[in-house]
Coordinates of C-alpha atoms in Angstrom, one line a residue:
M8 CA -2.8 20.6 -138.6
R9 CA -1.2 23.1 -140.9
R10 CA 2.5 22.7 -141.8
A11 CA 5.0 24.7 -143.9
R12 CA 7.3 23.2 -146.4
K13 CA 10.8 24.5 -147.1
M14 CA 10.7 26.3 -150.4
K15 CA 13.2 26.5 -153.1
A16 CA 16.0 29.0 -152.4
A17 CA 15.7 30.8 -155.7
A18 CA 12.5 32.4 -156.8
L19 CA 11.5 31.7 -160.4
L20 CA 11.7 34.5 -162.9
L21 CA 8.2 35.2 -164.2
A22 CA 8.8 37.5 -167.1
G23 CA 10.0 35.1 -169.7
S24 CA 7.1 32.7 -169.3
M25 CA 4.6 35.5 -169.2
A26 CA 5.6 36.6 -172.7
L27 CA 4.4 33.2 -173.9
A28 CA 1.0 33.6 -172.3
A29 CA -1.9 33.3 -174.7
C30 CA -5.6 33.7 -174.4
A31 CA -7.4 31.3 -172.1
S32 CA -7.9 28.0 -173.8
D33 CA -8.9 24.4 -173.1
E34 CA -6.5 23.1 -175.7
P35 CA -3.5 21.0 -174.4
S36 CA -0.1 22.6 -174.0
G37 CA 2.9 20.3 -174.5
G38 CA 6.0 20.0 -172.3
G39 CA 9.5 18.7 -172.9
G40 CA 10.4 15.1 -172.7
G41 CA 13.3 12.8 -172.0
G42 CA 15.3 11.8 -168.9
E43 CA 14.4 10.3 -165.6
G44 CA 11.8 11.8 -163.3
G45 CA 12.7 10.4 -159.9
G46 CA 9.9 7.9 -159.2
G47 CA 9.4 7.2 -162.9
S48 CA 10.4 8.1 -166.5
A49 CA 9.5 11.3 -168.1
E50 CA 7.0 9.6 -170.3
E51 CA 5.1 8.6 -167.2
L52 CA 4.9 12.1 -165.9
R53 CA 1.7 13.7 -167.3
I54 CA 0.6 16.7 -165.3
G55 CA -2.9 18.2 -165.5
L56 CA -3.7 21.8 -164.5
A57 CA -7.2 23.3 -164.2
F58 CA -7.1 27.2 -164.3
D59 CA -9.1 29.7 -162.3
T60 CA -11.3 32.2 -164.0
G61 CA -9.4 34.2 -166.6
G62 CA -7.2 31.2 -167.6
R63 CA -3.8 31.4 -169.2
G64 CA -2.8 35.0 -170.0
D65 CA -4.1 36.8 -167.0
R66 CA -0.5 38.0 -166.2
S67 CA -1.2 37.3 -162.5
F68 CA -2.5 34.3 -160.6
N69 CA -3.0 31.7 -163.4
D70 CA 0.2 32.7 -165.2
A71 CA 2.1 32.2 -162.0
A72 CA 0.9 28.6 -161.9
V73 CA 2.1 28.2 -165.5
V74 CA 5.6 29.3 -164.5
G75 CA 5.8 26.6 -161.8
L76 CA 4.3 24.0 -164.2
E77 CA 6.8 24.8 -166.9
A78 CA 9.7 24.8 -164.5
A79 CA 8.8 21.4 -163.2
V80 CA 8.5 19.9 -166.7
E81 CA 11.8 21.5 -167.7
E82 CA 13.4 19.8 -164.7
H83 CA 11.7 16.4 -164.8
G84 CA 10.6 16.1 -168.4
G85 CA 7.1 14.7 -169.2
E86 CA 4.1 16.6 -170.6
F87 CA 1.2 18.6 -169.3
Q88 CA -2.2 19.8 -170.3
D89 CA -4.0 22.9 -169.0
L90 CA -7.7 23.6 -169.1
S91 CA -9.7 26.8 -168.5
P92 CA -13.3 27.2 -167.2
N93 CA -16.1 28.2 -169.4
A94 CA -17.6 31.7 -169.2
D95 CA -19.6 31.2 -166.0
A96 CA -17.1 28.7 -164.6
S97 CA -19.8 26.1 -164.1
N98 CA -17.6 23.3 -165.5
R99 CA -14.9 23.2 -162.9
A100 CA -15.7 19.6 -161.9
D101 CA -15.8 18.5 -165.6
L102 CA -12.3 19.9 -166.1
L103 CA -10.9 17.9 -163.3
T104 CA -12.7 14.7 -164.3
Q105 CA -11.6 15.2 -167.9
L106 CA -7.9 15.4 -166.8
A107 CA -8.3 12.3 -164.6
D108 CA -10.1 10.3 -167.3
E109 CA -7.2 11.1 -169.7
G110 CA -4.7 9.7 -167.3
Y111 CA -3.0 13.0 -166.1
N112 CA -1.4 12.6 -162.7
P113 CA -0.8 14.7 -160.7
I114 CA -3.7 17.2 -161.2
I115 CA -3.6 20.7 -159.8
A116 CA -6.7 22.9 -159.3
V117 CA -5.9 26.5 -159.4
G118 CA -8.1 28.6 -157.2
F119 CA -10.3 28.4 -154.1
A120 CA -13.5 28.0 -156.2
Y121 CA -12.5 24.4 -156.9
G122 CA -12.9 23.7 -153.3
E123 CA -16.7 23.5 -153.9
V124 CA -16.3 20.5 -156.2
I125 CA -12.9 18.8 -155.6
G126 CA -14.1 16.6 -152.7
D127 CA -16.4 14.7 -155.0
V128 CA -13.8 14.4 -157.8
V129 CA -11.0 13.1 -155.7
E130 CA -13.3 10.5 -154.2
Q131 CA -14.0 9.2 -157.7
Y132 CA -10.2 8.9 -158.6
P133 CA -8.5 7.5 -155.5
D134 CA -5.4 6.5 -157.5
T135 CA -4.9 10.0 -158.8
T136 CA -2.9 12.6 -156.8
F137 CA -4.5 16.1 -156.6
A138 CA -3.5 19.5 -155.3
I139 CA -5.6 22.6 -154.8
I140 CA -4.4 26.1 -154.5
D141 CA -6.1 28.4 -152.0
S142 CA -8.4 25.7 -150.5
S143 CA -7.9 23.4 -147.6
A144 CA -7.3 19.7 -148.2
E145 CA -7.6 19.0 -144.5
A146 CA -11.2 20.2 -144.7
V147 CA -11.9 17.6 -147.4
G148 CA -10.1 14.8 -145.6
A149 CA -9.0 12.9 -148.7
D150 CA -5.7 11.1 -148.7
N151 CA -5.0 11.9 -152.4
L152 CA -5.4 15.7 -152.0
T153 CA -2.9 18.3 -150.8
G154 CA -3.8 22.0 -150.1
L155 CA -1.4 24.7 -151.2
L156 CA -2.1 27.8 -149.1
F157 CA -0.6 31.2 -148.6
S158 CA -0.4 33.9 -145.9
E159 CA -1.7 36.6 -148.3
E160 CA -2.5 38.9 -145.3
Q161 CA 1.2 39.0 -144.4
G162 CA 2.3 40.1 -147.9
S163 CA -0.6 42.5 -148.2
F164 CA 0.4 44.1 -144.9
L165 CA 3.7 45.0 -146.5
A166 CA 1.8 46.3 -149.5
G167 CA -0.1 48.6 -147.1
V168 CA 3.1 49.7 -145.5
A169 CA 4.5 50.7 -148.9
A170 CA 1.2 52.4 -149.9
A171 CA 0.9 54.5 -146.8
T172 CA 4.5 55.4 -146.7
K173 CA 4.7 56.5 -150.4
S174 CA 1.2 58.2 -150.5
E175 CA 1.4 62.0 -150.8
T176 CA -2.4 62.5 -150.2
G177 CA -2.8 60.2 -147.2
H178 CA -5.6 58.5 -149.2
I179 CA -5.2 55.0 -150.8
G180 CA -7.5 52.3 -152.2
F181 CA -8.1 48.6 -152.4
V182 CA -9.9 46.8 -155.3
G183 CA -10.9 43.2 -154.7
G184 CA -12.0 41.0 -157.5
V185 CA -14.7 38.9 -155.8
Q186 CA -15.9 39.5 -152.3
S187 CA -14.9 36.3 -150.5
T188 CA -13.0 35.0 -147.5
L189 CA -9.8 34.7 -149.4
I190 CA -9.7 38.1 -151.0
Q191 CA -10.7 39.6 -147.6
K192 CA -7.4 38.4 -146.3
F193 CA -5.7 40.7 -148.8
E194 CA -7.9 43.6 -147.8
A195 CA -7.3 43.0 -144.0
G196 CA -3.6 42.8 -144.3
Y197 CA -3.4 45.9 -146.5
V198 CA -5.5 48.0 -144.2
A199 CA -3.5 46.8 -141.2
G200 CA -0.2 47.6 -142.8
A201 CA -1.3 51.0 -143.9
Q202 CA -2.7 51.9 -140.5
A203 CA 0.4 50.7 -138.8
V204 CA 2.4 53.4 -140.7
K205 CA -0.3 56.1 -140.8
P206 CA -3.2 55.5 -138.4
D207 CA -5.3 58.3 -140.0
V208 CA -4.9 57.1 -143.6
I209 CA -8.0 57.1 -145.7
I210 CA -8.6 53.7 -147.4
D211 CA -11.3 53.3 -150.0
R212 CA -12.3 49.6 -150.5
Q213 CA -14.6 48.1 -153.1
Y214 CA -15.2 44.7 -154.7
I215 CA -15.9 44.2 -158.4
S216 CA -18.4 41.3 -158.0
P217 CA -20.2 39.8 -155.0
E218 CA -19.5 36.4 -153.4
G219 CA -20.2 33.5 -155.8
D220 CA -19.8 35.7 -158.9
F221 CA -16.3 35.1 -160.2
S222 CA -16.5 37.4 -163.1
G223 CA -14.7 40.0 -161.0
F224 CA -11.5 38.3 -161.6
N225 CA -11.7 38.8 -165.4
A226 CA -13.3 42.2 -166.0
P227 CA -10.6 44.8 -166.7
D228 CA -13.2 47.3 -167.8
R229 CA -15.0 47.1 -164.4
G230 CA -11.6 47.2 -162.6
L231 CA -10.9 50.4 -164.4
L232 CA -14.1 52.0 -163.4
V233 CA -13.8 51.1 -159.7
A234 CA -10.2 52.4 -159.6
Q235 CA -11.0 55.5 -161.5
G236 CA -13.6 56.4 -158.9
M237 CA -11.0 56.0 -156.1
Y238 CA -8.4 58.2 -157.9
E239 CA -11.0 60.8 -158.6
A240 CA -11.9 60.8 -154.9
G241 CA -8.3 61.5 -153.9
A242 CA -6.5 58.2 -153.6
D243 CA -3.1 58.3 -155.2
I244 CA -2.2 54.6 -154.7
V245 CA -4.6 51.6 -155.3
Y246 CA -3.8 48.0 -154.5
H247 CA -5.7 45.3 -156.5
A248 CA -6.3 41.7 -155.6
A249 CA -8.5 41.1 -158.7
G250 CA -6.6 38.8 -161.1
G251 CA -7.1 39.8 -164.7
S252 CA -9.2 42.8 -163.7
G253 CA -6.0 44.4 -162.4
Q254 CA -5.1 45.5 -165.9
G255 CA -8.0 47.9 -165.7
V256 CA -6.7 49.2 -162.4
F257 CA -3.3 49.9 -164.0
Q258 CA -5.0 51.7 -166.9
A259 CA -6.9 53.9 -164.5
A260 CA -3.7 54.7 -162.6
A261 CA -1.9 55.7 -165.8
A262 CA -4.8 57.9 -166.9
A263 CA -4.9 59.6 -163.5
G264 CA -1.1 60.0 -163.3
K265 CA -1.2 58.0 -160.0
R266 CA 0.2 54.7 -158.8
A267 CA -1.1 51.1 -158.4
I268 CA 0.1 47.9 -156.7
G269 CA -0.1 44.6 -158.5
V270 CA -0.7 41.1 -157.1
D271 CA 0.4 37.5 -157.3
S272 CA 3.1 37.9 -160.0
D273 CA 5.6 40.7 -160.4
Q274 CA 3.3 42.7 -162.6
Y275 CA 6.0 45.2 -163.5
Q276 CA 7.5 42.3 -165.4
T277 CA 4.3 41.0 -166.9
V278 CA 2.6 44.0 -168.4
D279 CA 3.3 44.8 -172.0
D280 CA 2.7 48.5 -172.0
P281 CA 5.5 50.7 -170.7
A282 CA 2.9 53.3 -169.7
L283 CA 1.4 50.8 -167.3
Q284 CA 4.7 49.5 -166.1
A285 CA 5.6 53.0 -165.0
V286 CA 2.7 53.2 -162.6
I287 CA 3.2 49.9 -160.8
L288 CA 4.8 50.9 -157.4
T289 CA 5.3 47.2 -156.4
S290 CA 3.4 43.9 -156.5
M291 CA 2.5 41.6 -153.6
L292 CA 4.1 38.4 -154.7
K293 CA 2.3 35.2 -154.0
R294 CA 4.6 32.4 -155.0
V295 CA 2.1 30.2 -156.7
D296 CA 4.9 29.3 -159.1
T297 CA 7.0 27.8 -156.3
A298 CA 4.1 26.0 -154.7
V299 CA 3.3 24.3 -158.0
S300 CA 6.8 23.3 -158.9
S301 CA 7.5 22.1 -155.3
F302 CA 4.4 20.0 -155.3
I303 CA 5.3 18.3 -158.6
D304 CA 8.9 17.8 -157.2
S305 CA 7.4 16.0 -154.2
Y306 CA 5.2 13.9 -156.5
V307 CA 8.2 12.9 -158.6
D308 CA 10.2 11.9 -155.6
G309 CA 7.3 10.1 -153.9
S310 CA 7.1 12.4 -150.8
V311 CA 3.6 13.9 -151.3
E312 CA 1.6 13.8 -148.0
G313 CA -2.1 13.7 -148.9
G314 CA -4.7 15.1 -146.6
T315 CA -2.5 17.9 -145.5
D316 CA -2.2 21.7 -146.1
I317 CA 1.1 23.4 -146.9
T318 CA 1.3 27.1 -146.0
Y319 CA 3.6 29.5 -147.7
D320 CA 4.3 32.6 -145.6
L321 CA 6.7 35.6 -145.2
E322 CA 9.2 33.5 -143.3
Q323 CA 9.8 31.3 -146.3
D324 CA 9.3 34.1 -148.9
G325 CA 6.1 32.5 -149.9
V326 CA 4.7 36.0 -150.0
G327 CA 6.4 39.4 -150.2
L328 CA 6.9 42.5 -152.3
A329 CA 8.5 42.9 -155.7
T330 CA 11.2 45.5 -156.1
S331 CA 11.2 45.8 -159.9
G332 CA 11.4 49.4 -161.1
G333 CA 13.1 50.5 -158.0
F334 CA 10.1 52.5 -156.8
I335 CA 10.3 51.3 -153.2
D336 CA 14.0 51.1 -152.9
D337 CA 14.0 54.2 -150.7
I338 CA 11.7 52.6 -148.2
Q339 CA 13.1 49.2 -148.1
D340 CA 14.4 49.5 -144.6
T341 CA 10.9 50.3 -143.4
I342 CA 9.5 47.4 -145.2
D343 CA 12.2 45.0 -143.9
D344 CA 11.5 46.2 -140.4
Y345 CA 7.9 45.4 -140.5
R346 CA 8.6 42.1 -142.3
Q347 CA 10.9 41.0 -139.5
Q348 CA 8.3 42.0 -136.8
I349 CA 5.7 39.7 -138.5
V350 CA 8.2 36.8 -138.8
D351 CA 9.2 37.2 -135.2
G352 CA 5.6 37.2 -134.1
E353 CA 5.6 40.8 -132.8
I354 CA 2.9 41.7 -135.2
E355 CA 0.0 39.3 -135.8
V356 CA -1.7 40.3 -139.1
P357 CA -5.5 40.0 -139.2
T358 CA -7.1 37.8 -141.8
T359 CA -10.6 39.5 -141.8
P360 CA -11.3 43.2 -142.3

């Protein structure tokens, strides 16, 4: 059975941590020390994190996990190590086993692709506590694994509302990183939200790479080409759910003088180039940062419930829209109205296109 956990009241500020993001690396990153950590001393808290494709520095999904990790270490002390997959991401299981062999506990796997291997790993390390983002622990059935899930379709619905309301051409687009069940939730919500506002809206949809090929999450050049084609076809706002490839979508928007919608992090705050910042209408926030820090909090205080899934949705602000830049301030009442309808159950957002 799926349950929701009460989230922290204050959302974590992403911008400061993103400035520290470097290229993806499998080298360890140190955290602070000192002080007590609930169930044990700071020296006993050694957190391991295995990144998704793109690693540290993607300014989106992976970096949101870093923010949560660093916030937890700042609060509880201890240290952490993060590892990134190799070029073809074939070493995901090796990353998890390396962290476990080196005594890191808890260990967090970032991304649904780890769902293919984590069942075997957690079975080998029954005394280690694991969490996986975007994949179900209930499906694995291991007592030492917790699933951290999100209602991406709900936040994407609001992104669709924003896009259709602000579009001047009645033509918008969606760029997915990898064609998969998870990213299709983003697509489905976005389409439903846009059509709720403007039933005859034109929506171009394209994925950068097919199912099983995770390169689409870290290919800005290909993201640029896909989005460029949409802008040339008449779209004036494109929403991406493509991880590091989203940088290319922003570049295409800037070149075309159009708009884009970011994902996962508040990407208005995470891009370096003011020219790209200026085209980001909003971002669909997915509070990976809060999920990570809350899970570590529960590990420290001894309240982790293995074998279960925790779902973060609109009601708990687990997903939502960023307001940085002020570009959607004039339609906030419309967005809030649709948000409340979803929370109240008046709108059921689809999870498949």
